[in-house]
PDB file of C-alpha atoms in Angstrom:
ATOM      1  CA  MET T   1    -136.201 -98.898 -57.784  1.00 59.00           C
ATOM      2  CA  SER T   2    -139.677 -97.913 -56.658  1.00 54.00           C
ATOM      3  CA  LYS T   3    -141.413-101.275 -57.065  1.00 76.00           C
ATOM      4  CA  ARG T   4    -140.528-104.348 -55.058  1.00 90.00           C
ATOM      5  CA  LEU T   5    -139.143-107.574 -56.479  1.00 96.00           C
ATOM      6  CA  THR T   6    -139.532-111.131 -55.197  1.00 97.00           C
ATOM      7  CA  PRO T   7    -136.641-111.735 -52.770  1.00 98.00           C
ATOM      8  CA  HIS T   8    -136.627-115.540 -52.794  1.00 98.00           C
ATOM      9  CA  ARG T   9    -138.321-118.621 -54.216  1.00 98.00           C
ATOM     10  CA  PHE T  10    -137.974-122.238 -53.089  1.00 98.00           C
ATOM     11  CA  PHE T  11    -138.219-125.208 -55.461  1.00 98.00           C
ATOM     12  CA  SER T  12    -138.849-128.747 -54.248  1.00 98.00           C
ATOM     13  CA  ALA T  13    -136.864-131.577 -55.799  1.00 97.00           C
ATOM     14  CA  ASN T  14    -137.797-132.648 -59.309  1.00 97.00           C
ATOM     15  CA  PRO T  15    -139.425-136.079 -58.852  1.00 95.00           C
ATOM     16  CA  VAL T  16    -139.348-137.117 -62.510  1.00 97.00           C
ATOM     17  CA  GLY T  17    -136.437-135.491 -64.316  1.00 98.00           C
ATOM     18  CA  VAL T  18    -133.141-133.642 -64.173  1.00 98.00           C
ATOM     19  CA  ASP T  19    -132.712-130.068 -62.975  1.00 98.00           C
ATOM     20  CA  TRP T  20    -130.176-128.112 -65.028  1.00 98.00           C
ATOM     21  CA  VAL T  21    -128.360-124.883 -64.154  1.00 98.00           C
ATOM     22  CA  CYS T  22    -126.949-122.438 -66.696  1.00 98.00           C
ATOM     23  CA  GLY T  23    -124.928-119.247 -66.333  1.00 98.00           C
ATOM     24  CA  ASP T  24    -125.200-115.884 -68.114  1.00 98.00           C
ATOM     25  CA  LEU T  25    -126.443-116.155 -71.707  1.00 98.00           C
ATOM     26  CA  HIS T  26    -126.634-112.508 -72.847  1.00 98.00           C
ATOM     27  CA  GLY T  27    -128.931-113.079 -75.791  1.00 98.00           C
ATOM     28  CA  GLN T  28    -127.258-116.251 -77.060  1.00 98.00           C
ATOM     29  CA  PHE T  29    -130.549-118.057 -77.633  1.00 98.00           C
ATOM     30  CA  GLU T  30    -129.375-120.317 -80.460  1.00 98.00           C
ATOM     31  CA  ALA T  31    -126.322-121.416 -78.478  1.00 98.00           C
ATOM     32  CA  LEU T  32    -128.505-122.339 -75.506  1.00 98.00           C
ATOM     33  CA  GLN T  33    -130.856-124.414 -77.652  1.00 98.00           C
ATOM     34  CA  ALA T  34    -127.903-126.286 -79.125  1.00 98.00           C
ATOM     35  CA  ALA T  35    -126.493-126.963 -75.648  1.00 98.00           C
ATOM     36  CA  LEU T  36    -129.834-128.255 -74.384  1.00 98.00           C
ATOM     37  CA  SER T  37    -130.126-130.574 -77.367  1.00 98.00           C
ATOM     38  CA  GLU T  38    -126.584-131.859 -76.915  1.00 98.00           C
ATOM     39  CA  ALA T  39    -127.217-132.490 -73.190  1.00 98.00           C
ATOM     40  CA  GLY T  40    -130.324-134.537 -73.965  1.00 98.00           C
ATOM     41  CA  PHE T  41    -132.645-132.123 -72.171  1.00 98.00           C
ATOM     42  CA  ASN T  42    -136.106-133.679 -71.734  1.00 98.00           C
ATOM     43  CA  LYS T  43    -138.770-130.978 -71.992  1.00 97.00           C
ATOM     44  CA  ALA T  44    -141.389-133.316 -70.547  1.00 98.00           C
ATOM     45  CA  ALA T  45    -139.537-133.902 -67.279  1.00 98.00           C
ATOM     46  CA  ASP T  46    -136.465-131.671 -66.852  1.00 98.00           C
ATOM     47  CA  ARG T  47    -136.271-128.098 -65.578  1.00 98.00           C
ATOM     48  CA  LEU T  48    -133.844-125.322 -66.504  1.00 99.00           C
ATOM     49  CA  PHE T  49    -132.630-122.787 -63.932  1.00 99.00           C
ATOM     50  CA  LEU T  50    -130.823-119.699 -65.216  1.00 99.00           C
ATOM     51  CA  LEU T  51    -128.564-117.380 -63.240  1.00 99.00           C
ATOM     52  CA  GLY T  52    -129.757-114.104 -64.754  1.00 98.00           C
ATOM     53  CA  ASP T  53    -128.302-111.805 -67.425  1.00 98.00           C
ATOM     54  CA  THR T  54    -130.310-113.502 -70.137  1.00 98.00           C
ATOM     55  CA  ILE T  55    -130.298-110.232 -72.101  1.00 98.00           C
ATOM     56  CA  ASP T  56    -127.943-107.611 -73.656  1.00 98.00           C
ATOM     57  CA  ARG T  57    -124.797-107.799 -75.804  1.00 96.00           C
ATOM     58  CA  GLY T  58    -125.881-110.893 -77.750  1.00 95.00           C
ATOM     59  CA  PRO T  59    -128.002-111.098 -80.924  1.00 95.00           C
ATOM     60  CA  GLU T  60    -131.297-112.500 -79.601  1.00 98.00           C
ATOM     61  CA  SER T  61    -132.043-110.734 -76.323  1.00 98.00           C
ATOM     62  CA  ARG T  62    -135.750-110.231 -76.892  1.00 98.00           C
ATOM     63  CA  ALA T  63    -136.350-113.745 -78.220  1.00 98.00           C
ATOM     64  CA  LEU T  64    -134.458-115.334 -75.331  1.00 98.00           C
ATOM     65  CA  LEU T  65    -136.138-113.196 -72.679  1.00 98.00           C
ATOM     66  CA  GLU T  66    -139.622-113.878 -74.027  1.00 98.00           C
ATOM     67  CA  TRP T  67    -138.861-117.604 -74.178  1.00 98.00           C
ATOM     68  CA  VAL T  68    -137.620-117.609 -70.566  1.00 98.00           C
ATOM     69  CA  LEU T  69    -140.707-115.764 -69.352  1.00 98.00           C
ATOM     70  CA  ASP T  70    -143.176-117.878 -71.342  1.00 98.00           C
ATOM     71  CA  THR T  71    -141.731-121.394 -70.930  1.00 98.00           C
ATOM     72  CA  ASP T  72    -143.156-123.209 -67.930  1.00 98.00           C
ATOM     73  CA  TRP T  73    -140.070-125.382 -67.285  1.00 98.00           C
ATOM     74  CA  VAL T  74    -137.603-122.467 -67.351  1.00 98.00           C
ATOM     75  CA  PHE T  75    -136.853-120.342 -64.270  1.00 98.00           C
ATOM     76  CA  SER T  76    -134.337-117.543 -63.789  1.00 98.00           C
ATOM     77  CA  VAL T  77    -133.067-115.337 -61.015  1.00 98.00           C
ATOM     78  CA  MET T  78    -132.712-111.610 -61.600  1.00 98.00           C
ATOM     79  CA  GLY T  79    -129.419-110.405 -63.056  1.00 98.00           C
ATOM     80  CA  ASN T  80    -128.038-106.885 -63.039  1.00 98.00           C
ATOM     81  CA  HIS T  81    -128.929-106.550 -66.735  1.00 98.00           C
ATOM     82  CA  GLU T  82    -132.591-107.418 -66.123  1.00 98.00           C
ATOM     83  CA  LEU T  83    -132.497-105.034 -63.164  1.00 97.00           C
ATOM     84  CA  MET T  84    -131.328-102.222 -65.445  1.00 97.00           C
ATOM     85  CA  PHE T  85    -133.975-103.132 -68.023  1.00 98.00           C
ATOM     86  CA  ILE T  86    -136.668-102.810 -65.346  1.00 97.00           C
ATOM     87  CA  ALA T  87    -135.176 -99.527 -64.148  1.00 96.00           C
ATOM     88  CA  GLY T  88    -135.526 -98.201 -67.692  1.00 96.00           C
ATOM     89  CA  ALA T  89    -139.229 -98.979 -67.647  1.00 95.00           C
ATOM     90  CA  GLU T  90    -139.627 -96.967 -64.456  1.00 94.00           C
ATOM     91  CA  ASP T  91    -137.536 -93.967 -65.540  1.00 95.00           C
ATOM     92  CA  ASN T  92    -136.509 -93.089 -69.102  1.00 93.00           C
ATOM     93  CA  ARG T  93    -133.225 -91.683 -67.851  1.00 95.00           C
ATOM     94  CA  ASN T  94    -132.141 -95.219 -66.936  1.00 96.00           C
ATOM     95  CA  ARG T  95    -132.529 -96.391 -70.545  1.00 97.00           C
ATOM     96  CA  TYR T  96    -129.338 -94.575 -71.492  1.00 95.00           C
ATOM     97  CA  LYS T  97    -127.499 -96.416 -68.701  1.00 95.00           C
ATOM     98  CA  HIS T  98    -128.960 -99.707 -69.905  1.00 97.00           C
ATOM     99  CA  ARG T  99    -127.773 -99.045 -73.465  1.00 97.00           C
ATOM    100  CA  GLY T 100    -124.315 -98.448 -72.043  1.00 96.00           C
ATOM    101  CA  ILE T 101    -124.092-102.044 -70.781  1.00 97.00           C
ATOM    102  CA  GLY T 102    -125.336-103.648 -74.009  1.00 97.00           C
ATOM    103  CA  GLY T 103    -129.065-102.935 -73.836  1.00 98.00           C
ATOM    104  CA  GLY T 104    -129.390-101.197 -77.201  1.00 97.00           C
ATOM    105  CA  TRP T 105    -131.844-103.882 -78.387  1.00 98.00           C
ATOM    106  CA  ALA T 106    -134.495-102.459 -76.024  1.00 97.00           C
ATOM    107  CA  ALA T 107    -134.674 -99.259 -78.110  1.00 96.00           C
ATOM    108  CA  SER T 108    -136.470-101.274 -80.814  1.00 96.00           C
ATOM    109  CA  LEU T 109    -139.314-102.160 -78.436  1.00 97.00           C
ATOM    110  CA  ASP T 110    -142.526-100.183 -78.602  1.00 97.00           C
ATOM    111  CA  GLU T 111    -143.498 -98.726 -75.232  1.00 97.00           C
ATOM    112  CA  THR T 112    -146.240-101.285 -74.542  1.00 98.00           C
ATOM    113  CA  SER T 113    -143.887-104.200 -75.198  1.00 98.00           C
ATOM    114  CA  TYR T 114    -141.171-102.611 -73.070  1.00 98.00           C
ATOM    115  CA  GLN T 115    -143.491-102.129 -70.110  1.00 97.00           C
ATOM    116  CA  ASN T 116    -145.042-105.587 -70.438  1.00 98.00           C
ATOM    117  CA  LEU T 117    -141.665-107.345 -70.542  1.00 98.00           C
ATOM    118  CA  ALA T 118    -140.376-105.317 -67.604  1.00 98.00           C
ATOM    119  CA  THR T 119    -143.477-106.185 -65.574  1.00 97.00           C
ATOM    120  CA  GLN T 120    -143.043-109.874 -66.340  1.00 98.00           C
ATOM    121  CA  CYS T 121    -139.404-109.693 -65.257  1.00 98.00           C
ATOM    122  CA  ARG T 122    -140.363-107.948 -62.045  1.00 97.00           C
ATOM    123  CA  TYR T 123    -142.855-110.622 -61.073  1.00 97.00           C
ATOM    124  CA  GLN T 124    -141.239-113.762 -62.505  1.00 98.00           C
ATOM    125  CA  LEU T 125    -137.531-113.326 -61.735  1.00 98.00           C
ATOM    126  CA  PRO T 126    -136.768-113.597 -58.008  1.00 98.00           C
ATOM    127  CA  LEU T 127    -133.488-112.292 -56.661  1.00 98.00           C
ATOM    128  CA  THR T 128    -132.571-115.670 -55.156  1.00 98.00           C
ATOM    129  CA  MET T 129    -133.707-119.288 -55.336  1.00 99.00           C
ATOM    130  CA  THR T 130    -133.187-122.432 -53.313  1.00 98.00           C
ATOM    131  CA  LEU T 131    -133.335-125.675 -55.254  1.00 98.00           C
ATOM    132  CA  GLU T 132    -133.800-128.962 -53.436  1.00 98.00           C
ATOM    133  CA  CYS T 133    -131.740-131.785 -54.953  1.00 97.00           C
ATOM    134  CA  GLU T 134    -131.142-135.441 -54.124  1.00 91.00           C
ATOM    135  CA  ASN T 135    -127.759-134.691 -52.540  1.00 91.00           C
ATOM    136  CA  GLY T 136    -128.409-131.342 -50.879  1.00 96.00           C
ATOM    137  CA  GLN T 137    -129.769-127.877 -51.471  1.00 98.00           C
ATOM    138  CA  LEU T 138    -128.425-125.440 -54.039  1.00 98.00           C
ATOM    139  CA  GLY T 139    -128.680-121.672 -53.641  1.00 98.00           C
ATOM    140  CA  LEU T 140    -128.939-119.610 -56.826  1.00 99.00           C
ATOM    141  CA  VAL T 141    -128.101-115.896 -56.982  1.00 99.00           C
ATOM    142  CA  HIS T 142    -126.740-113.874 -59.891  1.00 98.00           C
ATOM    143  CA  ALA T 143    -123.628-112.263 -58.409  1.00 98.00           C
ATOM    144  CA  GLN T 144    -122.984-113.709 -54.953  1.00 98.00           C
ATOM    145  CA  SER T 145    -124.700-114.473 -51.668  1.00 98.00           C
ATOM    146  CA  PRO T 146    -125.437-111.179 -49.913  1.00 98.00           C
ATOM    147  CA  PHE T 147    -125.024-112.840 -46.501  1.00 98.00           C
ATOM    148  CA  ASP T 148    -122.707-115.401 -44.909  1.00 98.00           C
ATOM    149  CA  ASP T 149    -125.724-117.538 -43.962  1.00 98.00           C
ATOM    150  CA  TRP T 150    -128.133-118.602 -46.715  1.00 98.00           C
ATOM    151  CA  ARG T 151    -130.962-118.839 -44.186  1.00 98.00           C
ATOM    152  CA  THR T 152    -130.710-115.066 -43.823  1.00 98.00           C
ATOM    153  CA  VAL T 153    -131.026-114.812 -47.610  1.00 98.00           C
ATOM    154  CA  GLN T 154    -134.176-116.935 -47.562  1.00 98.00           C
ATOM    155  CA  GLU T 155    -135.765-114.841 -44.829  1.00 98.00           C
ATOM    156  CA  SER T 156    -134.818-111.378 -46.094  1.00 97.00           C
ATOM    157  CA  PRO T 157    -137.542-108.963 -47.190  1.00 96.00           C
ATOM    158  CA  PHE T 158    -137.128-106.966 -50.357  1.00 97.00           C
ATOM    159  CA  SER T 159    -135.075-103.797 -50.276  1.00 96.00           C
ATOM    160  CA  GLU T 160    -133.126-101.902 -52.913  1.00 95.00           C
ATOM    161  CA  ARG T 161    -129.931-102.751 -51.085  1.00 97.00           C
ATOM    162  CA  PHE T 162    -130.771-106.475 -51.096  1.00 97.00           C
ATOM    163  CA  ALA T 163    -131.436-106.317 -54.852  1.00 97.00           C
ATOM    164  CA  ILE T 164    -128.106-104.622 -55.504  1.00 97.00           C
ATOM    165  CA  GLU T 165    -126.163-106.984 -53.238  1.00 98.00           C
ATOM    166  CA  CYS T 166    -127.601-109.993 -55.105  1.00 98.00           C
ATOM    167  CA  THR T 167    -126.848-108.696 -58.591  1.00 98.00           C
ATOM    168  CA  TRP T 168    -123.696-106.515 -58.635  1.00 98.00           C
ATOM    169  CA  PRO T 169    -120.822-107.258 -56.168  1.00 98.00           C
ATOM    170  CA  TRP T 170    -118.439-110.172 -56.713  1.00 97.00           C
ATOM    171  CA  ASN T 171    -115.814-109.731 -54.030  1.00 97.00           C
ATOM    172  CA  ARG T 172    -116.464-113.243 -52.681  1.00 97.00           C
ATOM    173  CA  ALA T 173    -115.105-114.662 -55.960  1.00 97.00           C
ATOM    174  CA  GLN T 174    -111.843-112.760 -55.501  1.00 95.00           C
ATOM    175  CA  GLY T 175    -111.082-113.405 -51.834  1.00 88.00           C
ATOM    176  CA  ALA T 176    -110.135-116.394 -49.734  1.00 91.00           C
ATOM    177  CA  ASP T 177    -112.202-119.565 -49.635  1.00 92.00           C
ATOM    178  CA  GLN T 178    -115.359-119.060 -47.642  1.00 92.00           C
ATOM    179  CA  THR T 179    -118.309-121.316 -46.910  1.00 95.00           C
ATOM    180  CA  ILE T 180    -121.842-119.949 -46.979  1.00 97.00           C
ATOM    181  CA  SER T 181    -123.639-121.659 -44.101  1.00 97.00           C
ATOM    182  CA  GLY T 182    -127.204-122.969 -44.190  1.00 98.00           C
ATOM    183  CA  ILE T 183    -126.891-124.345 -47.745  1.00 97.00           C
ATOM    184  CA  THR T 184    -124.965-127.140 -49.459  1.00 97.00           C
ATOM    185  CA  ALA T 185    -123.604-124.882 -52.200  1.00 97.00           C
ATOM    186  CA  VAL T 186    -124.290-121.542 -53.901  1.00 98.00           C
ATOM    187  CA  VAL T 187    -123.991-121.086 -57.667  1.00 98.00           C
ATOM    188  CA  SER T 188    -123.710-117.723 -59.444  1.00 98.00           C
ATOM    189  CA  GLY T 189    -122.737-116.148 -62.772  1.00 98.00           C
ATOM    190  CA  HIS T 190    -121.965-112.479 -63.407  1.00 98.00           C
ATOM    191  CA  ILE T 191    -118.164-112.323 -63.337  1.00 98.00           C
ATOM    192  CA  GLY T 192    -117.168-113.322 -66.892  1.00 97.00           C
ATOM    193  CA  THR T 193    -114.188-115.658 -66.499  1.00 98.00           C
ATOM    194  CA  ALA T 194    -112.412-118.189 -68.715  1.00 98.00           C
ATOM    195  CA  GLU T 195    -112.900-120.973 -66.194  1.00 97.00           C
ATOM    196  CA  ILE T 196    -115.286-121.933 -63.427  1.00 96.00           C
ATOM    197  CA  ILE T 197    -114.335-120.276 -60.137  1.00 96.00           C
ATOM    198  CA  GLN T 198    -114.861-121.927 -56.762  1.00 96.00           C
ATOM    199  CA  LYS T 199    -114.380-120.504 -53.287  1.00 96.00           C
ATOM    200  CA  GLY T 200    -115.450-122.926 -50.554  1.00 94.00           C
ATOM    201  CA  ASN T 201    -119.017-123.988 -51.383  1.00 96.00           C
ATOM    202  CA  GLN T 202    -119.519-121.069 -53.793  1.00 97.00           C
ATOM    203  CA  ILE T 203    -119.241-121.589 -57.553  1.00 97.00           C
ATOM    204  CA  TRP T 204    -119.308-119.038 -60.412  1.00 98.00           C
ATOM    205  CA  ILE T 205    -120.013-120.445 -63.883  1.00 98.00           C
ATOM    206  CA  ASP T 206    -120.140-117.365 -66.151  1.00 98.00           C
ATOM    207  CA  ILE T 207    -117.773-118.650 -68.845  1.00 98.00           C
ATOM    208  CA  LEU T 208    -119.726-118.215 -72.106  1.00 98.00           C
ATOM    209  CA  ALA T 209    -118.307-114.833 -73.136  1.00 97.00           C
ATOM    210  CA  LYS T 210    -114.680-115.893 -72.613  1.00 98.00           C
ATOM    211  CA  THR T 211    -114.865-119.472 -73.903  1.00 98.00           C
ATOM    212  CA  GLY T 212    -117.855-119.724 -76.234  1.00 97.00           C
ATOM    213  CA  GLN T 213    -119.075-122.658 -74.143  1.00 98.00           C
ATOM    214  CA  VAL T 214    -122.594-122.520 -72.730  1.00 98.00           C
ATOM    215  CA  PRO T 215    -122.209-123.151 -68.966  1.00 98.00           C
ATOM    216  CA  LEU T 216    -124.907-125.794 -68.648  1.00 98.00           C
ATOM    217  CA  MET T 217    -124.646-128.517 -66.012  1.00 98.00           C
ATOM    218  CA  SER T 218    -126.986-130.544 -63.850  1.00 98.00           C
ATOM    219  CA  ALA T 219    -127.726-129.172 -60.406  1.00 98.00           C
ATOM    220  CA  ASN T 220    -126.460-132.390 -58.861  1.00 96.00           C
ATOM    221  CA  ARG T 221    -123.180-132.001 -60.773  1.00 95.00           C
ATOM    222  CA  VAL T 222    -122.769-128.517 -59.272  1.00 96.00           C
ATOM    223  CA  LEU T 223    -123.287-129.970 -55.802  1.00 96.00           C
ATOM    224  CA  GLU T 224    -120.852-132.808 -56.500  1.00 94.00           C
ATOM    225  CA  LYS T 225    -118.228-130.314 -57.684  1.00 87.00           C
ATOM    226  CA  ALA T 226    -118.637-128.251 -54.520  1.00 86.00           C
ATOM    227  CA  ALA T 227    -118.381-131.341 -52.325  1.00 85.00           C
ATOM    228  CA  GLN T 228    -115.276-132.606 -54.122  1.00 78.00           C
ATOM    229  CA  VAL T 229    -113.349-129.379 -53.662  1.00 61.00           C
ATOM    230  CA  GLN T 230    -114.322-129.224 -49.992  1.00 62.00           C
ATOM    231  CA  ARG T 231    -113.175-132.837 -49.494  1.00 63.00           C
ATOM    232  CA  ASP T 232    -109.837-132.071 -51.152  1.00 59.00           C
ATOM    233  CA  SER T 233    -109.202-128.911 -49.148  1.00 55.00           C
TER     234      SER T 233
END
């Protein structure tokens, strides 16, 4: 990847509403809207934080991606699918690889639209986020924390290796419990499971594909879940 991405973005606590976190959506725009309505999402005060992989496989990839990029109360980290979409804008040879992981929808884009969407993704989707909450700080990254200490994540400059480590590996979800220091909890998606996975203060909530349930929960609920497991262990 020849052009740099934003490594990290920090968000202060929401003083007026609820901050919500949602896992991989893969073009399921209608399902997300239904989940937001059912949760009582308040567009005037709440914020929505997505864990990447908003596109591919599902029926409304373009509509969902454009909505994410154009809605001022929606924020997302970069997923490996957005990373492949951007790579296709930089080199046509990568478009074939993107189609292979569910990116066939992008073939319907005219070149100007493709490049414009890829540029927006590059500038608006950081690789990691830190979200300040009333009961701690929540780290957001698509696949897993690339370091054992979240403070190293926050301070890291962009590199291709950093981008890959944030969006592809998921060995931390398969190993023994481990706590990421320098942060209350870390939440990710990416791994496609039938239930929420937790290892120490790390939580993976990518359950939509296996369950049909949109993984939407408040950021404070994520922190409470992490704290409960740590208390019980």
